[in-house]
Short mmCIF file of C-alpha atoms and ligand atoms in Angstrom, two decimals:
data_model
loop_
_atom_site.label_atom_id
_atom_site.label_comp_id
_atom_site.label_asym_id
_atom_site.label_seq_id
_atom_site.Cartn_x
_atom_site.Cartn_y
_atom_site.Cartn_z
CA MET A 256 50.11 2.14 -29.34
CA GLU A 257 47.21 2.68 -31.64
CA PHE A 258 46.95 6.23 -30.63
CA PHE A 259 50.43 6.36 -31.46
CA LEU A 260 50.25 5.06 -34.84
CA ILE A 261 47.21 7.46 -35.26
CA GLN A 262 49.12 10.51 -34.60
CA LYS A 263 52.36 9.39 -36.64
CA TYR A 264 49.35 8.72 -39.50
CA ILE A 265 48.43 12.17 -38.95
CA PHE A 266 51.79 13.54 -38.74
CA PHE A 267 52.71 11.95 -42.13
CA ILE A 268 49.31 13.27 -43.93
CA MET A 269 49.48 16.89 -42.60
CA ILE A 270 53.48 17.79 -43.76
CA LYS A 271 53.54 19.93 -47.11
CA GLY A 272 56.73 21.20 -48.39
CA GLN A 273 57.85 24.82 -47.87
CA PHE A 274 57.01 26.76 -51.02
CA PRO A 275 57.15 30.76 -51.80
CA ILE A 276 53.06 30.39 -52.60
CA GLN A 277 52.83 34.47 -53.12
CA LYS A 278 55.68 34.38 -55.50
CA PHE A 279 53.83 31.28 -57.30
CA GLN A 280 50.66 33.33 -57.66
CA GLU A 281 52.28 35.87 -59.66
CA LEU A 282 53.82 33.15 -62.31
CA GLN A 283 52.19 31.55 -65.22
CA THR A 284 51.39 27.87 -64.53
CA PRO A 285 52.94 24.86 -65.39
CA PHE A 286 56.53 25.48 -64.13
CA TYR A 287 59.22 23.35 -62.60
CA TYR A 288 60.35 24.94 -59.29
CA TYR A 289 63.80 23.76 -57.83
CA ASP A 290 64.56 24.08 -54.23
CA LEU A 291 68.52 25.02 -54.45
CA ASP A 292 68.88 24.78 -50.58
CA LEU A 293 68.12 21.02 -50.71
CA LEU A 294 69.75 20.19 -53.97
CA ARG A 295 73.43 21.95 -52.06
CA SER A 296 72.56 19.71 -48.80
CA THR A 297 71.88 16.57 -51.14
CA LEU A 298 75.14 17.54 -52.73
CA ASN A 299 77.22 17.98 -49.46
CA GLU A 300 75.90 14.60 -48.32
CA ILE A 301 77.08 12.99 -51.71
CA LYS A 302 80.30 14.58 -51.31
CA THR A 303 81.18 13.75 -47.61
CA GLN A 304 79.78 10.02 -48.02
CA ALA A 305 81.60 9.91 -51.25
CA LEU A 306 84.96 10.94 -49.69
CA LYS A 307 85.10 8.19 -47.41
CA GLY A 308 85.85 5.54 -50.06
CA ASN A 309 87.64 8.31 -52.17
CA PHE A 310 84.88 7.59 -54.61
CA HIS A 311 84.28 9.71 -58.16
CA VAL A 312 80.78 10.92 -58.53
CA HIS A 313 79.70 11.83 -62.25
CA TYR A 314 76.25 13.61 -62.54
CA ALA A 315 74.03 11.94 -64.72
CA LEU A 316 72.81 14.71 -67.12
CA LYS A 317 69.87 12.92 -68.33
CA ALA A 318 68.04 13.08 -65.05
CA ASN A 319 68.35 17.12 -65.59
CA VAL A 320 70.15 19.70 -67.25
CA ASN A 321 68.34 23.05 -66.31
CA LYS A 322 71.06 25.75 -65.87
CA SER A 323 70.64 26.37 -62.19
CA VAL A 324 70.71 22.72 -61.26
CA LEU A 325 74.12 22.19 -63.13
CA HIS A 326 75.59 25.52 -62.13
CA GLU A 327 75.24 23.81 -58.56
CA ILE A 328 76.54 20.10 -59.64
CA LYS A 329 79.69 22.14 -61.11
CA LYS A 330 80.33 23.78 -58.24
CA ALA A 331 80.23 20.51 -55.82
CA ASP A 332 82.87 19.40 -58.25
CA LEU A 333 81.02 16.22 -59.55
CA GLY A 334 81.86 14.87 -62.99
CA ALA A 335 79.36 14.19 -65.84
CA ASP A 336 77.58 10.95 -67.20
CA CYS A 337 76.55 11.92 -70.79
CA VAL A 338 74.53 10.12 -73.54
CA SER A 339 74.72 12.30 -76.16
CA GLY A 340 76.79 14.89 -77.98
CA GLY A 341 73.99 17.27 -76.70
CA GLU A 342 75.02 16.25 -73.13
CA VAL A 343 78.65 16.31 -73.64
CA GLN A 344 78.14 19.83 -74.89
CA ALA A 345 76.05 20.81 -72.03
CA ALA A 346 78.60 19.46 -69.41
CA ILE A 347 81.36 21.57 -71.18
CA ASP A 348 79.42 24.51 -71.07
CA ALA A 349 78.29 24.43 -67.59
CA GLY A 350 82.28 24.41 -66.96
CA ILE A 351 82.74 20.98 -65.96
CA SER A 352 86.19 19.42 -66.89
CA PRO A 353 86.33 16.93 -69.88
CA SER A 354 88.39 15.10 -67.81
CA LYS A 355 85.65 13.93 -65.50
CA ILE A 356 83.36 13.65 -68.81
CA VAL A 357 82.33 9.84 -69.33
CA PHE A 358 80.10 9.18 -72.58
CA ALA A 359 78.03 6.18 -72.37
CA GLY A 360 75.26 4.92 -74.87
CA VAL A 361 74.25 2.12 -77.26
CA GLY A 362 74.14 4.14 -80.24
CA LYS A 363 76.74 6.86 -80.65
CA ALA A 364 76.77 9.01 -84.04
CA ASP A 365 80.10 10.00 -85.32
CA TRP A 366 79.65 13.71 -84.57
CA GLU A 367 79.27 12.75 -81.29
CA ILE A 368 82.22 10.35 -80.77
CA ASN A 369 84.16 13.11 -82.64
CA LEU A 370 83.23 15.77 -79.90
CA GLY A 371 84.38 13.30 -77.15
CA LEU A 372 87.53 13.04 -79.17
CA ASP A 373 87.79 16.92 -79.50
CA HIS A 374 87.67 17.49 -76.07
CA ASP A 375 89.62 14.53 -74.80
CA ILE A 376 87.02 13.37 -72.67
CA PHE A 377 87.95 11.00 -69.66
CA CYS A 378 86.23 7.82 -70.71
CA PHE A 379 84.00 6.32 -73.56
CA ASN A 380 81.77 3.47 -72.55
CA VAL A 381 81.34 1.34 -75.00
CA GLU A 382 78.46 -1.22 -75.69
CA SER A 383 79.53 -3.18 -78.71
CA VAL A 384 82.32 -4.45 -81.10
CA PRO A 385 81.12 -2.18 -83.87
CA GLU A 386 81.32 0.77 -81.60
CA LEU A 387 84.70 0.18 -80.68
CA GLU A 388 86.02 -0.32 -84.20
CA VAL A 389 84.31 3.17 -84.94
CA ILE A 390 85.93 5.02 -82.09
CA ASN A 391 88.92 3.26 -83.47
CA GLU A 392 88.74 4.12 -86.69
CA LEU A 393 87.70 8.38 -85.57
CA ALA A 394 90.49 8.35 -82.95
CA GLU A 395 92.72 7.17 -85.69
CA LYS A 396 91.95 10.39 -87.80
CA HIS A 397 92.15 12.57 -84.86
CA GLN A 398 95.59 11.06 -84.24
CA LYS A 399 94.78 10.45 -80.89
CA LYS A 400 94.55 7.42 -78.52
CA ALA A 401 91.06 7.16 -77.36
CA ARG A 402 90.05 5.74 -73.62
CA VAL A 403 87.51 3.28 -73.39
CA ALA A 404 85.90 1.16 -70.73
CA LEU A 405 83.69 -1.74 -71.73
CA ARG A 406 79.99 -1.57 -70.42
CA ILE A 407 79.48 -5.10 -69.65
CA ASN A 408 75.91 -6.28 -69.04
CA PRO A 409 76.10 -8.17 -65.56
CA ASN A 410 72.57 -10.21 -65.73
CA ILE A 411 71.88 -8.98 -62.22
CA SER A 412 68.01 -7.98 -61.61
CA ALA A 413 67.78 -4.56 -60.38
CA HIS A 414 64.06 -5.26 -59.14
CA THR A 415 62.75 -2.15 -60.38
CA HIS A 416 60.02 -1.48 -63.14
CA HIS A 417 61.09 -3.36 -66.42
CA TYR A 418 61.18 -0.07 -68.60
CA ILE A 419 64.32 1.11 -66.20
CA THR A 420 66.14 -2.19 -65.68
CA THR A 421 69.06 -2.43 -68.15
CA GLY A 422 71.60 -4.94 -66.41
CA LEU A 423 69.64 -8.23 -67.56
CA SER A 424 71.13 -10.07 -70.47
CA GLU A 425 67.57 -9.67 -71.96
CA ASN A 426 68.43 -5.64 -72.46
CA LYS A 427 70.07 -4.22 -75.26
CA PHE A 428 72.94 -2.72 -73.00
CA GLY A 429 76.29 -3.63 -72.73
CA ILE A 430 78.58 -6.81 -73.89
CA ASN A 431 77.44 -10.00 -72.49
CA MET A 432 79.85 -11.73 -70.40
CA SER A 433 79.51 -14.80 -72.93
CA ASP A 434 80.97 -12.46 -75.51
CA LEU A 435 84.08 -10.75 -72.91
CA ASP A 436 86.57 -13.17 -73.74
CA SER A 437 86.67 -12.39 -77.72
CA VAL A 438 86.07 -8.83 -77.40
CA VAL A 439 88.97 -8.67 -74.82
CA ASP A 440 91.09 -10.08 -77.37
CA LEU A 441 90.30 -7.43 -80.15
CA PHE A 442 92.19 -4.92 -78.48
CA PRO A 443 95.93 -5.34 -79.50
CA SER A 444 94.59 -4.86 -83.09
CA LEU A 445 92.91 -1.60 -82.09
CA THR A 446 95.73 0.66 -81.81
CA HIS A 447 94.15 3.82 -81.18
CA LEU A 448 92.00 2.65 -78.06
CA LYS A 449 93.20 2.20 -74.38
CA LEU A 450 91.14 -0.25 -72.41
CA ILE A 451 91.01 1.66 -69.22
CA GLY A 452 88.32 0.26 -67.27
CA ILE A 453 84.64 -1.65 -67.00
CA HIS A 454 81.30 -0.13 -66.56
CA PHE A 455 78.19 -1.16 -65.51
CA HIS A 456 74.28 0.11 -64.86
CA ILE A 457 72.01 -2.39 -63.60
CA GLY A 458 68.63 -0.10 -63.75
CA SER A 459 67.14 2.98 -62.05
CA GLN A 460 64.99 3.38 -58.92
CA ILE A 461 67.05 1.17 -57.03
CA THR A 462 65.91 0.74 -53.54
CA ASP A 463 67.15 -2.92 -52.26
CA LEU A 464 70.90 -2.57 -51.97
CA SER A 465 71.27 -6.31 -52.31
CA SER A 466 71.12 -5.54 -56.24
CA PHE A 467 74.51 -3.49 -55.72
CA GLN A 468 75.99 -6.07 -53.54
CA SER A 469 75.03 -8.80 -55.79
CA LEU A 470 76.74 -6.31 -58.87
CA CYS A 471 79.82 -6.12 -56.44
CA VAL A 472 80.12 -10.09 -56.39
CA ARG A 473 79.96 -9.94 -60.23
CA ILE A 474 82.75 -7.25 -60.77
CA ASN A 475 85.01 -9.19 -57.82
CA GLU A 476 84.42 -12.72 -60.19
CA LEU A 477 85.36 -10.22 -63.68
CA GLN A 478 88.19 -8.83 -61.95
CA GLN A 479 89.92 -12.12 -61.77
CA PHE A 480 89.07 -12.72 -65.49
CA PHE A 481 91.01 -9.54 -66.56
CA LEU A 482 93.83 -10.52 -64.06
CA SER A 483 94.08 -13.70 -66.06
CA LYS A 484 94.13 -11.52 -69.33
CA LYS A 485 96.96 -9.43 -67.88
CA ILE A 486 94.95 -6.28 -68.35
CA THR A 487 95.49 -3.84 -65.72
CA LEU A 488 91.81 -2.11 -65.17
CA GLU A 489 92.59 1.77 -63.77
CA HIS A 490 88.81 2.23 -62.95
CA ILE A 491 85.19 0.68 -62.32
CA ASN A 492 82.47 2.29 -62.85
CA VAL A 493 79.22 1.17 -61.25
CA GLY A 494 76.83 3.48 -63.02
CA GLY A 495 73.73 4.88 -61.10
CA GLY A 496 70.31 3.64 -59.90
CA LEU A 497 69.99 4.57 -56.21
CA GLY A 498 66.42 4.96 -55.83
CA ILE A 499 64.73 7.86 -53.59
CA ASN A 500 61.33 8.13 -51.51
CA TYR A 501 58.87 9.11 -54.08
CA GLU A 502 56.30 8.88 -50.93
CA HIS A 503 57.57 11.06 -48.42
CA PRO A 504 59.56 13.67 -49.71
CA ASN A 505 59.18 15.88 -46.84
CA HIS A 506 60.46 13.12 -44.25
CA ILE A 507 63.18 11.43 -46.41
CA PRO A 508 64.36 14.49 -48.66
CA ILE A 509 68.02 12.83 -49.13
CA PRO A 510 68.19 9.74 -49.80
CA ASP A 511 70.92 7.65 -47.78
CA PHE A 512 73.98 7.95 -49.39
CA ASP A 513 75.76 6.43 -46.28
CA ALA A 514 74.46 2.97 -46.72
CA TYR A 515 74.65 3.23 -50.50
CA PHE A 516 78.65 3.95 -50.75
CA LYS A 517 79.02 1.48 -47.96
CA THR A 518 77.56 -1.25 -49.91
CA PHE A 519 80.60 -0.83 -52.41
CA ARG A 520 83.13 -0.21 -49.56
CA ASP A 521 82.22 -3.47 -47.94
CA HIS A 522 81.47 -5.39 -51.10
CA LEU A 523 83.83 -4.41 -53.72
CA ASP A 524 87.03 -5.79 -54.00
CA LEU A 525 89.26 -2.90 -55.84
CA LEU A 526 92.92 -3.63 -56.74
CA PRO A 527 96.00 -1.53 -55.91
CA GLY A 528 95.92 1.99 -57.42
CA GLN A 529 91.92 1.31 -59.10
CA THR A 530 89.37 4.08 -58.73
CA LEU A 531 85.83 3.40 -58.30
CA HIS A 532 83.09 5.82 -60.35
CA PHE A 533 79.67 6.29 -59.94
CA GLU A 534 77.08 7.74 -62.29
CA LEU A 535 74.11 9.22 -59.89
CA GLY A 536 71.14 11.10 -61.60
CA ARG A 537 68.05 10.67 -59.90
CA SER A 538 69.41 10.37 -56.07
CA VAL A 539 71.25 13.54 -56.84
CA VAL A 540 68.18 15.84 -58.39
CA ALA A 541 64.75 14.26 -57.63
CA GLN A 542 63.90 15.46 -54.41
CA CYS A 543 64.53 19.12 -55.21
CA GLY A 544 62.01 19.88 -57.95
CA SER A 545 58.50 20.02 -58.20
CA LEU A 546 55.82 20.73 -60.86
CA ILE A 547 53.70 23.34 -59.78
CA SER A 548 50.35 23.09 -61.32
CA LYS A 549 47.30 25.15 -61.44
CA VAL A 550 43.40 23.27 -61.06
CA LEU A 551 41.71 24.28 -63.80
CA PHE A 552 38.31 22.57 -63.10
CA VAL A 553 36.87 20.30 -60.42
CA LYS A 554 34.76 17.78 -62.21
CA LYS A 555 31.76 15.92 -60.41
CA GLY A 556 31.36 12.25 -62.04
CA SER A 557 28.76 9.88 -60.24
CA SER A 558 31.27 8.20 -58.23
CA LYS A 559 34.52 10.30 -57.98
CA GLN A 560 35.67 13.49 -58.87
CA PHE A 561 38.43 15.20 -61.26
CA ALA A 562 40.52 17.68 -60.36
CA ILE A 563 41.73 18.95 -63.75
CA LEU A 564 45.53 20.37 -63.81
CA ASP A 565 47.04 22.83 -66.35
CA ALA A 566 49.52 20.22 -66.24
CA GLY A 567 49.78 16.83 -67.96
CA PHE A 568 52.39 14.10 -68.86
CA THR A 569 53.69 16.95 -71.49
CA GLU A 570 55.06 18.45 -68.48
CA LEU A 571 55.61 15.07 -66.19
CA ILE A 572 55.45 11.80 -68.08
CA ARG A 573 56.44 9.18 -65.38
CA PRO A 574 53.01 8.39 -64.20
CA ALA A 575 51.93 7.65 -67.66
CA LEU A 576 55.17 5.76 -68.98
CA TYR A 577 56.21 3.69 -65.47
CA GLN A 578 52.71 3.83 -63.72
CA ALA A 579 55.39 6.10 -61.68
CA TYR A 580 53.94 7.42 -58.00
CA HIS A 581 54.43 11.04 -57.47
CA HIS A 582 53.15 12.68 -54.20
CA ILE A 583 50.97 15.39 -54.90
CA GLU A 584 50.11 18.25 -52.39
CA ASN A 585 47.12 20.97 -52.55
CA ILE A 586 49.50 23.93 -51.62
CA THR A 587 46.68 26.51 -51.18
CA SER A 588 44.22 24.44 -49.46
CA GLU A 589 43.90 23.57 -45.69
CA LEU A 590 40.34 21.89 -45.87
CA PRO A 591 39.37 18.47 -45.09
CA ILE A 592 41.10 15.82 -47.37
CA GLU A 593 38.79 14.26 -50.31
CA PRO A 594 39.95 11.84 -52.75
CA TYR A 595 40.27 13.04 -56.63
CA ASP A 596 41.60 11.70 -59.67
CA VAL A 597 44.34 14.05 -60.55
CA VAL A 598 44.59 14.28 -64.55
CA GLY A 599 46.06 16.60 -67.03
CA PRO A 600 44.23 18.30 -69.90
CA ILE A 601 46.09 15.89 -72.63
CA CYS A 602 43.53 14.03 -74.89
CA GLU A 603 44.71 10.72 -73.74
CA SER A 604 43.34 8.58 -70.98
CA SER A 605 47.05 8.06 -69.81
CA ASP A 606 47.03 11.96 -68.92
CA THR A 607 46.47 10.96 -65.36
CA PHE A 608 48.78 11.62 -62.36
CA ALA A 609 47.24 9.40 -59.67
CA LYS A 610 43.75 7.81 -59.16
CA GLY A 611 41.73 8.29 -55.55
CA PHE A 612 44.33 10.56 -54.61
CA ASN A 613 43.77 12.33 -51.10
CA LEU A 614 44.10 16.03 -51.08
CA ASN A 615 42.95 19.00 -49.28
CA ALA A 616 39.49 20.04 -50.83
CA THR A 617 40.51 21.64 -54.07
CA LYS A 618 38.55 24.29 -56.36
CA ARG A 619 39.71 25.80 -59.45
CA ASN A 620 42.59 28.24 -59.17
CA ASP A 621 44.16 26.04 -56.22
CA LEU A 622 48.03 25.19 -56.76
CA ILE A 623 49.26 21.83 -56.74
CA ALA A 624 52.66 20.28 -56.54
CA LEU A 625 53.86 17.18 -57.72
CA ARG A 626 56.67 16.33 -56.18
CA SER A 627 60.03 14.68 -56.38
CA ALA A 628 59.96 15.86 -59.96
CA GLY A 629 63.52 16.85 -60.45
CA ALA A 630 64.89 13.97 -62.02
CA TYR A 631 63.23 12.72 -65.57
CA GLY A 632 60.65 15.44 -65.60
CA GLU A 633 61.58 18.82 -67.08
CA ILE A 634 64.02 16.97 -69.22
CA MET A 635 61.26 14.68 -70.54
CA ALA A 636 58.90 17.39 -71.38
CA SER A 637 57.54 17.33 -74.97
CA GLN A 638 55.29 19.59 -77.02
CA TYR A 639 52.58 17.32 -78.08
CA ASN A 640 49.09 18.71 -78.36
CA LEU A 641 51.18 21.83 -79.50
CA ARG A 642 51.45 22.64 -75.84
CA GLN A 643 54.37 24.90 -74.50
CA LEU A 644 57.40 23.71 -72.86
CA PRO A 645 57.59 24.48 -68.94
CA LYS A 646 59.45 27.36 -67.42
CA ALA A 647 61.59 26.68 -64.54
CA TYR A 648 62.49 29.04 -61.55
CA THR A 649 64.55 28.28 -58.57
CA SER A 650 64.43 29.17 -54.64
CA ASP A 651 67.28 31.31 -55.42
CA GLU A 652 65.29 33.35 -57.51
CA LEU A 653 61.89 33.47 -55.55
CA LYS A 654 63.58 34.11 -52.21
N1 LIG B 2128 74.17 5.43 -66.20
C1 LIG B 2128 73.51 5.01 -67.15
C2 LIG B 2128 74.58 4.31 -68.08
C3 LIG B 2128 72.46 4.99 -67.38
O1 LIG B 2128 71.53 4.75 -68.39
C4 LIG B 2128 71.56 5.85 -66.05
C5 LIG B 2128 70.16 6.19 -66.30
C6 LIG B 2128 72.22 6.39 -65.36
C7 LIG B 2128 73.46 6.33 -64.96
C8 LIG B 2128 71.46 7.29 -63.97
O2 LIG B 2128 70.70 6.56 -63.14
P1 LIG B 2128 69.87 7.23 -61.96
O3 LIG B 2128 70.97 7.41 -60.78
O4 LIG B 2128 69.37 8.17 -62.40
O5 LIG B 2128 68.83 5.92 -61.86
N2 LIG B 2128 63.54 8.13 -67.15
C9 LIG B 2128 63.60 7.23 -65.86
C10 LIG B 2128 64.71 6.48 -65.73
C11 LIG B 2128 65.75 6.52 -66.45
C12 LIG B 2128 67.00 6.06 -66.50
C13 LIG B 2128 67.59 5.77 -67.42
N3 LIG B 2128 69.37 5.55 -67.22
C14 LIG B 2128 62.53 7.68 -65.09
O6 LIG B 2128 62.22 8.32 -65.06
O7 LIG B 2128 62.42 6.57 -64.33
#
């Protein structure tokens, strides 16, 4: 047994991602690398599993808007979930039909609402009464009826990092259930709006599916409320949030979409004719992306050693912002393992990717892959310290 465990442990630490290292050596680091074959397999799996419930999946553009990535999303025929005018435009530019675009966000500017109206997007996910009033006013100017869904804050814990929890009543998102009655009663006076659905999003990087089960139970209760108000909802949108395995990107590269969608098939009671919509971001693109960086220096301290990379939180902010774990591999060394504090070059102590991380013995100019960085990586890059935004390459380009 012990032998088996040891074997398993060795197996777990030895496996590394497959990368075109020679090609990498010709490129200026740091850069993002997207494995499009993995993305395509992930999209296939999403489609297969979503089909079992006839579900509609909108890709959450906030996770990644790299052109090649978006191209694959469009080819897979997913819709789009947008939170800004810029994202609505990017979805349209990628060729995603406006009839598959949903537009959420607590603070939509007039020009952003107008953009959605101009293109007749599928639905605005609305988060407050003032927003309903403004969309009504702008739709009237367009002589249109805007389709809206109410984003309801279901007060359900997602058991995830507090910065990415969104479905508790203390969060700024959505309409509280206690206000729902009065909000719904406003609709007869909002003559340029058509209420077509309800929307939820309880948080991100959710690995405990029971949170989604609680959401289903809450939605079933709310369906009764809408029935009692004689309101027919055409669709329910349960947002995104499915987590990925950051610890073992090589072993679990595709999240368990089967179990995820099954939770909704088993626990959500759709009414006849209703459609169910999802807004998945991280689970679609996280595992296909890596941040590739070069070791600038290895600095020995009295009790530890630092691997100083040419990538920092300007390229990947998740560890600094959410204390997030990203698996790190030295892809050019097979030497015995040693612990390193893996840090970036930015003038802030929070510019640390990991402490005491076991890497194959590392030296200047080695290449380091920060894994599972396809979601909320490149898109959250900044130019702090006047650094350049990272470039990105795909497996198709470097074949
Ligand atoms: N729908 C709405 C309304 C959202 O706010 C989000 C994410 C999603 C869908 C997509 O959620 P996903 O499937 O990706 O979990 N920057 C953070 C994550 C922020 C998520 C914000 N909202 C991170 O790096 O962990």
